[in-house]
């Protein structure tokens, strides 16, 4: 009887631990979509843009990347991230 | 105009000084070759143009087989399975390899401006300083044309169609065994070039 109670308690604890881990897992999974405003990211997007064929998408990506650089120079991190994100989206087109 | 005329001396002197500046810059390691720092646009343009012209000139006399639409060829052409990590198959997100290569490997799912002959030449001979190997060292021309057929079909495929093709495609070992009898016939290397 005592063993059964102990086992039930252990299962409950495991169940709760599993649920507690869900937000962390989701957060880590979502991390891949976050962009950082730094030279490495800007260089990576620049390399993607160089590989694009000429066209509207390339022009858009180039303009967005330049806007991101301008924002970075003004220490506007959020604006920089937003333009990098738009530039990345344009490279995916 | 004599060799010792002031005009000639100026030209030669300028060239010597320029060569000296370039030599010092190279020796001092001034140019950053890191793959995470892209070339400046003029350098990128210069290298791209040199690459495109080099391929176009060498591929212009290659005879293209007329059966690149053949389903059997296309199926066999998926011989290099790991290529999808660099060139991305339909439905794939960018991978760690594709995002870290410089210059970026072409995303084959997006199609290409290259002719079949140019694609064949690149697959066979590879491209220096890009990570593109010369598959012709270990594979015969017939198999490489299968790869061209497959690569040209890729942009038309959905992710599901690609997955089905992967499951039903012949295995690498089977195709290599098929290639062995052809190796003695000398049919491969010079038939299309």
CSV table of C-alpha atoms in Angstrom, one decimal:
chain,number,residue,atom,x,y,z
A,1,UNK,CA,0.0,0.0,0.0
A,2,UNK,CA,2.8,2.4,1.0
A,3,UNK,CA,4.7,1.4,-2.2
A,4,UNK,CA,1.6,2.2,-4.3
A,5,UNK,CA,1.3,5.6,-2.7
A,6,UNK,CA,5.0,6.3,-3.3
A,7,UNK,CA,4.7,5.2,-6.9
A,8,UNK,CA,1.7,7.5,-7.4
A,9,UNK,CA,3.5,10.4,-5.9
A,10,UNK,CA,6.5,9.8,-8.2
A,11,UNK,CA,4.3,9.6,-11.2
A,12,UNK,CA,2.6,12.9,-10.3
A,13,UNK,CA,6.0,14.5,-9.8
A,14,UNK,CA,7.2,13.3,-13.2
A,15,UNK,CA,3.9,14.5,-14.8
A,16,UNK,CA,4.4,18.0,-13.3
A,17,UNK,CA,8.0,18.1,-14.2
A,18,UNK,CA,7.0,17.2,-17.8
A,19,UNK,CA,4.6,20.1,-17.9
A,20,UNK,CA,7.1,22.5,-16.3
A,21,UNK,CA,9.5,21.6,-19.1
A,22,UNK,CA,7.1,22.5,-21.9
A,23,UNK,CA,7.4,26.3,-21.9
A,24,UNK,CA,11.2,25.9,-21.7
A,25,UNK,CA,11.2,23.5,-24.7
A,26,UNK,CA,8.9,25.9,-26.7
A,27,UNK,CA,11.1,28.8,-25.8
A,28,UNK,CA,14.3,27.0,-27.0
A,29,UNK,CA,12.5,25.9,-30.2
A,30,UNK,CA,11.4,29.4,-30.9
A,31,UNK,CA,15.0,30.7,-30.4
A,32,UNK,CA,15.9,29.8,-33.9
A,33,UNK,CA,13.6,32.5,-35.3
A,34,UNK,CA,15.1,35.3,-33.2
A,35,UNK,CA,17.5,37.6,-34.9
A,36,UNK,CA,20.4,39.4,-33.3
A,37,UNK,CA,21.6,42.8,-34.2
A,38,UNK,CA,25.3,42.3,-34.6
A,39,UNK,CA,28.0,42.2,-37.3
A,40,UNK,CA,27.9,38.4,-37.7
A,41,UNK,CA,24.1,38.4,-38.5
A,42,UNK,CA,24.5,41.4,-40.8
A,43,UNK,CA,27.3,39.6,-42.6
A,44,UNK,CA,25.3,36.4,-42.9
A,45,UNK,CA,22.4,38.2,-44.5
A,46,UNK,CA,24.8,40.0,-46.8
A,47,UNK,CA,26.2,36.7,-47.9
A,48,UNK,CA,22.6,35.4,-48.6
A,49,UNK,CA,21.8,38.6,-50.6
A,50,UNK,CA,25.0,38.2,-52.7
A,51,UNK,CA,23.8,34.8,-53.7
A,52,UNK,CA,20.4,36.0,-54.9
A,53,UNK,CA,19.5,36.6,-58.5
A,54,UNK,CA,18.8,40.2,-59.6
A,55,UNK,CA,15.3,41.3,-58.9
A,56,UNK,CA,12.8,43.0,-56.7
A,57,UNK,CA,13.5,40.7,-53.7
A,58,UNK,CA,17.2,41.4,-53.9
A,59,UNK,CA,16.6,45.1,-54.0
A,60,UNK,CA,14.2,44.9,-51.0
A,61,UNK,CA,16.7,42.7,-49.0
A,62,UNK,CA,19.6,45.1,-49.8
A,63,UNK,CA,17.5,48.2,-48.7
A,64,UNK,CA,16.4,46.4,-45.5
A,65,UNK,CA,19.9,45.4,-44.6
A,66,UNK,CA,21.2,49.0,-45.1
A,67,UNK,CA,18.4,50.2,-42.9
A,68,UNK,CA,19.4,47.7,-40.3
A,69,UNK,CA,23.0,48.9,-40.5
A,70,UNK,CA,21.8,52.5,-40.0
A,71,UNK,CA,19.8,51.5,-37.0
A,72,UNK,CA,22.7,49.7,-35.5
A,73,UNK,CA,24.8,52.8,-35.9
A,74,UNK,CA,22.2,54.7,-34.0
A,75,UNK,CA,22.2,52.0,-31.3
A,76,UNK,CA,18.5,51.3,-32.1
A,77,UNK,CA,18.7,47.5,-31.5
A,78,UNK,CA,14.9,46.8,-31.9
A,79,UNK,CA,14.8,48.8,-35.2
A,80,UNK,CA,17.9,47.0,-36.3
A,81,UNK,CA,16.4,43.5,-35.5
A,82,UNK,CA,13.2,44.4,-37.3
A,83,UNK,CA,15.0,45.4,-40.5
A,84,UNK,CA,17.3,42.3,-40.3
A,85,UNK,CA,14.2,40.2,-40.0
A,86,UNK,CA,12.6,41.9,-43.1
A,87,UNK,CA,15.9,41.4,-45.0
A,88,UNK,CA,15.9,37.7,-44.1
A,89,UNK,CA,12.3,37.3,-45.2
A,90,UNK,CA,13.2,39.0,-48.5
A,91,UNK,CA,16.1,36.5,-49.1
A,92,UNK,CA,13.6,33.6,-48.6
A,93,UNK,CA,11.4,34.9,-51.5
B,1,UNK,CA,59.5,55.8,-78.6
B,2,UNK,CA,62.5,54.4,-76.7
B,3,UNK,CA,62.3,52.2,-73.7
B,4,UNK,CA,64.1,54.8,-71.7
B,5,UNK,CA,61.6,57.6,-72.5
B,6,UNK,CA,60.0,59.2,-69.4
B,7,UNK,CA,56.6,57.9,-70.4
B,8,UNK,CA,57.7,54.3,-70.4
B,9,UNK,CA,59.6,54.8,-67.2
B,10,UNK,CA,56.5,56.2,-65.5
B,11,UNK,CA,54.3,53.3,-66.6
B,12,UNK,CA,56.9,50.6,-65.6
B,13,UNK,CA,57.6,52.4,-62.3
B,14,UNK,CA,53.8,52.6,-61.5
B,15,UNK,CA,53.4,48.9,-62.2
B,16,UNK,CA,56.4,47.9,-60.0
B,17,UNK,CA,55.1,50.0,-57.1
B,18,UNK,CA,51.6,48.5,-57.5
B,19,UNK,CA,53.0,45.0,-57.6
B,20,UNK,CA,55.0,45.8,-54.4
B,21,UNK,CA,51.9,47.2,-52.6
B,22,UNK,CA,49.9,44.0,-53.5
B,23,UNK,CA,52.7,41.8,-52.4
B,24,UNK,CA,53.0,43.5,-49.0
B,25,UNK,CA,49.2,43.4,-48.6
B,26,UNK,CA,49.2,39.7,-49.2
B,27,UNK,CA,52.1,39.0,-47.0
B,28,UNK,CA,50.7,41.0,-44.1
B,29,UNK,CA,47.4,39.1,-44.4
B,30,UNK,CA,45.4,42.3,-44.9
B,31,UNK,CA,42.6,40.5,-46.9
B,32,UNK,CA,40.2,38.7,-44.5
B,33,UNK,CA,39.4,35.2,-46.0
B,34,UNK,CA,37.0,34.3,-43.1
B,35,UNK,CA,33.8,32.7,-44.5
B,36,UNK,CA,31.6,34.7,-42.1
B,37,UNK,CA,32.8,38.1,-43.6
B,38,UNK,CA,31.5,38.4,-47.1
B,39,UNK,CA,33.7,39.8,-50.0
B,40,UNK,CA,33.3,43.4,-50.8
B,41,UNK,CA,30.9,43.8,-53.8
B,42,UNK,CA,33.6,44.5,-56.4
B,43,UNK,CA,35.6,41.5,-55.3
B,44,UNK,CA,32.5,39.3,-55.2
B,45,UNK,CA,31.5,40.5,-58.7
B,46,UNK,CA,35.0,39.8,-60.0
B,47,UNK,CA,35.1,36.3,-58.7
B,48,UNK,CA,31.5,35.5,-59.8
B,49,UNK,CA,32.2,36.8,-63.3
B,50,UNK,CA,35.4,34.8,-63.5
B,51,UNK,CA,33.6,31.7,-62.4
B,52,UNK,CA,30.6,32.1,-64.7
B,53,UNK,CA,32.8,32.8,-67.8
B,54,UNK,CA,35.2,29.9,-66.9
B,55,UNK,CA,32.2,27.5,-66.7
B,56,UNK,CA,30.5,28.9,-69.8
B,57,UNK,CA,33.6,28.7,-72.0
B,58,UNK,CA,34.4,25.1,-70.9
B,59,UNK,CA,30.9,23.8,-71.2
B,60,UNK,CA,30.0,25.2,-74.6
B,61,UNK,CA,31.1,22.1,-76.6
B,62,UNK,CA,29.5,19.5,-74.3
B,63,UNK,CA,26.8,17.5,-76.0
B,64,UNK,CA,23.7,17.2,-73.9
B,65,UNK,CA,21.8,13.9,-73.9
B,66,UNK,CA,18.2,14.3,-75.1
B,67,UNK,CA,16.7,12.1,-72.4
B,68,UNK,CA,17.1,14.3,-69.3
B,69,UNK,CA,13.3,14.2,-68.8
B,70,UNK,CA,13.5,10.4,-68.4
B,71,UNK,CA,12.0,9.3,-65.1
B,72,UNK,CA,14.6,6.6,-64.6
B,73,UNK,CA,17.4,9.1,-65.0
B,74,UNK,CA,15.8,11.5,-62.6
B,75,UNK,CA,15.4,8.8,-60.0
B,76,UNK,CA,19.0,7.6,-60.3
B,77,UNK,CA,20.2,11.2,-60.1
B,78,UNK,CA,19.5,11.4,-56.4
B,79,UNK,CA,22.7,9.5,-55.8
B,80,UNK,CA,24.3,12.1,-53.6
B,81,UNK,CA,21.9,12.1,-50.7
B,82,UNK,CA,23.9,14.4,-48.4
B,83,UNK,CA,23.9,17.2,-51.1
B,84,UNK,CA,20.5,18.3,-49.7
B,85,UNK,CA,22.2,19.7,-46.6
B,86,UNK,CA,24.1,22.2,-48.7
B,87,UNK,CA,21.8,22.7,-51.7
B,88,UNK,CA,18.5,22.2,-49.8
B,89,UNK,CA,15.7,19.9,-51.0
B,90,UNK,CA,12.1,21.1,-51.6
B,91,UNK,CA,10.4,21.9,-48.3
B,92,UNK,CA,13.7,22.2,-46.3
B,93,UNK,CA,14.6,25.1,-44.1
B,94,UNK,CA,18.2,26.5,-44.3
B,95,UNK,CA,20.6,24.2,-42.5
B,96,UNK,CA,23.7,24.9,-40.4
B,97,UNK,CA,25.9,23.9,-43.4
B,98,UNK,CA,24.0,25.9,-46.0
B,99,UNK,CA,24.0,29.0,-43.8
B,100,UNK,CA,27.7,28.7,-43.0
B,101,UNK,CA,29.1,28.1,-46.5
B,102,UNK,CA,30.6,31.1,-48.3
B,103,UNK,CA,29.9,31.7,-51.1
B,104,UNK,CA,26.5,30.2,-50.5
B,105,UNK,CA,25.8,27.0,-52.3
B,106,UNK,CA,23.0,27.5,-54.9
B,107,UNK,CA,19.5,26.5,-53.5
B,108,UNK,CA,18.6,24.0,-56.2
B,109,UNK,CA,14.9,24.0,-55.2
B,110,UNK,CA,14.8,27.6,-56.6
B,111,UNK,CA,15.9,26.6,-60.1
B,112,UNK,CA,18.9,27.9,-62.0
B,113,UNK,CA,20.1,30.1,-64.9
B,114,UNK,CA,22.7,27.5,-65.8
B,115,UNK,CA,22.3,25.4,-68.9
B,116,UNK,CA,22.4,21.5,-68.6
B,117,UNK,CA,25.9,21.5,-70.1
B,118,UNK,CA,27.1,24.1,-67.5
B,119,UNK,CA,25.5,22.1,-64.7
B,120,UNK,CA,27.2,18.9,-65.9
B,121,UNK,CA,30.6,20.6,-66.1
B,122,UNK,CA,30.3,22.0,-62.6
B,123,UNK,CA,29.1,18.6,-61.1
B,124,UNK,CA,31.9,16.8,-63.0
B,125,UNK,CA,34.8,19.1,-62.3
B,126,UNK,CA,33.8,20.9,-59.1
B,127,UNK,CA,34.6,24.6,-58.3
B,128,UNK,CA,37.7,25.7,-56.5
B,129,UNK,CA,37.3,27.5,-53.1
B,130,UNK,CA,33.5,26.8,-52.9
B,131,UNK,CA,33.2,23.4,-51.3
B,132,UNK,CA,31.9,22.0,-54.6
B,133,UNK,CA,33.7,18.6,-55.2
B,134,UNK,CA,34.6,17.2,-58.6
B,135,UNK,CA,32.3,14.2,-58.7
B,136,UNK,CA,33.8,13.2,-62.0
B,137,UNK,CA,36.8,11.8,-60.2
B,138,UNK,CA,34.8,8.9,-58.8
B,139,UNK,CA,31.7,8.8,-61.0
B,140,UNK,CA,31.2,8.3,-64.8
B,141,UNK,CA,29.5,10.7,-67.1
B,142,UNK,CA,26.3,8.7,-67.4
B,143,UNK,CA,25.7,8.9,-63.7
B,144,UNK,CA,26.5,12.6,-63.7
B,145,UNK,CA,24.0,13.3,-66.4
B,146,UNK,CA,21.5,11.5,-64.1
B,147,UNK,CA,22.4,14.0,-61.5
B,148,UNK,CA,21.8,16.9,-63.9
B,149,UNK,CA,18.4,15.4,-64.8
B,150,UNK,CA,17.5,15.2,-61.1
B,151,UNK,CA,18.7,18.7,-60.3
B,152,UNK,CA,16.7,20.2,-63.1
B,153,UNK,CA,13.6,18.4,-61.9
B,154,UNK,CA,14.0,19.5,-58.2
B,155,UNK,CA,12.3,23.0,-58.5
B,156,UNK,CA,9.1,21.3,-59.8
B,157,UNK,CA,8.8,18.9,-56.9
B,158,UNK,CA,6.8,19.5,-53.7
B,159,UNK,CA,8.3,18.3,-50.4
B,160,UNK,CA,6.0,15.2,-50.5
B,161,UNK,CA,7.0,14.3,-54.0
B,162,UNK,CA,10.7,14.7,-53.1
B,163,UNK,CA,10.2,12.4,-50.0
B,164,UNK,CA,8.5,9.8,-52.2
B,165,UNK,CA,11.4,10.0,-54.7
B,166,UNK,CA,14.0,9.6,-51.9
B,167,UNK,CA,12.2,6.4,-50.7
B,168,UNK,CA,12.0,4.8,-54.1
B,169,UNK,CA,15.4,5.9,-55.6
B,170,UNK,CA,18.0,3.3,-56.2
B,171,UNK,CA,20.7,3.1,-53.5
B,172,UNK,CA,24.1,4.6,-53.9
B,173,UNK,CA,25.8,1.2,-53.8
B,174,UNK,CA,23.6,-0.2,-56.6
B,175,UNK,CA,24.3,2.7,-58.9
B,176,UNK,CA,28.1,2.4,-58.2
B,177,UNK,CA,27.9,-1.3,-59.1
B,178,UNK,CA,26.0,-0.4,-62.3
B,179,UNK,CA,28.8,2.0,-63.2
B,180,UNK,CA,31.6,-0.6,-62.9
B,181,UNK,CA,30.9,-2.4,-66.3
B,182,UNK,CA,30.8,1.0,-68.0
B,183,UNK,CA,34.2,1.9,-66.7
B,184,UNK,CA,36.0,-0.4,-69.1
B,185,UNK,CA,34.1,0.8,-72.2
B,186,UNK,CA,35.6,4.3,-72.1
B,187,UNK,CA,32.1,5.5,-72.9
B,188,UNK,CA,31.9,7.9,-70.0
B,189,UNK,CA,34.7,10.4,-70.0
B,190,UNK,CA,34.9,11.8,-73.5
B,191,UNK,CA,31.5,11.0,-75.0
B,192,UNK,CA,29.9,14.3,-74.1
B,193,UNK,CA,32.9,16.6,-74.0
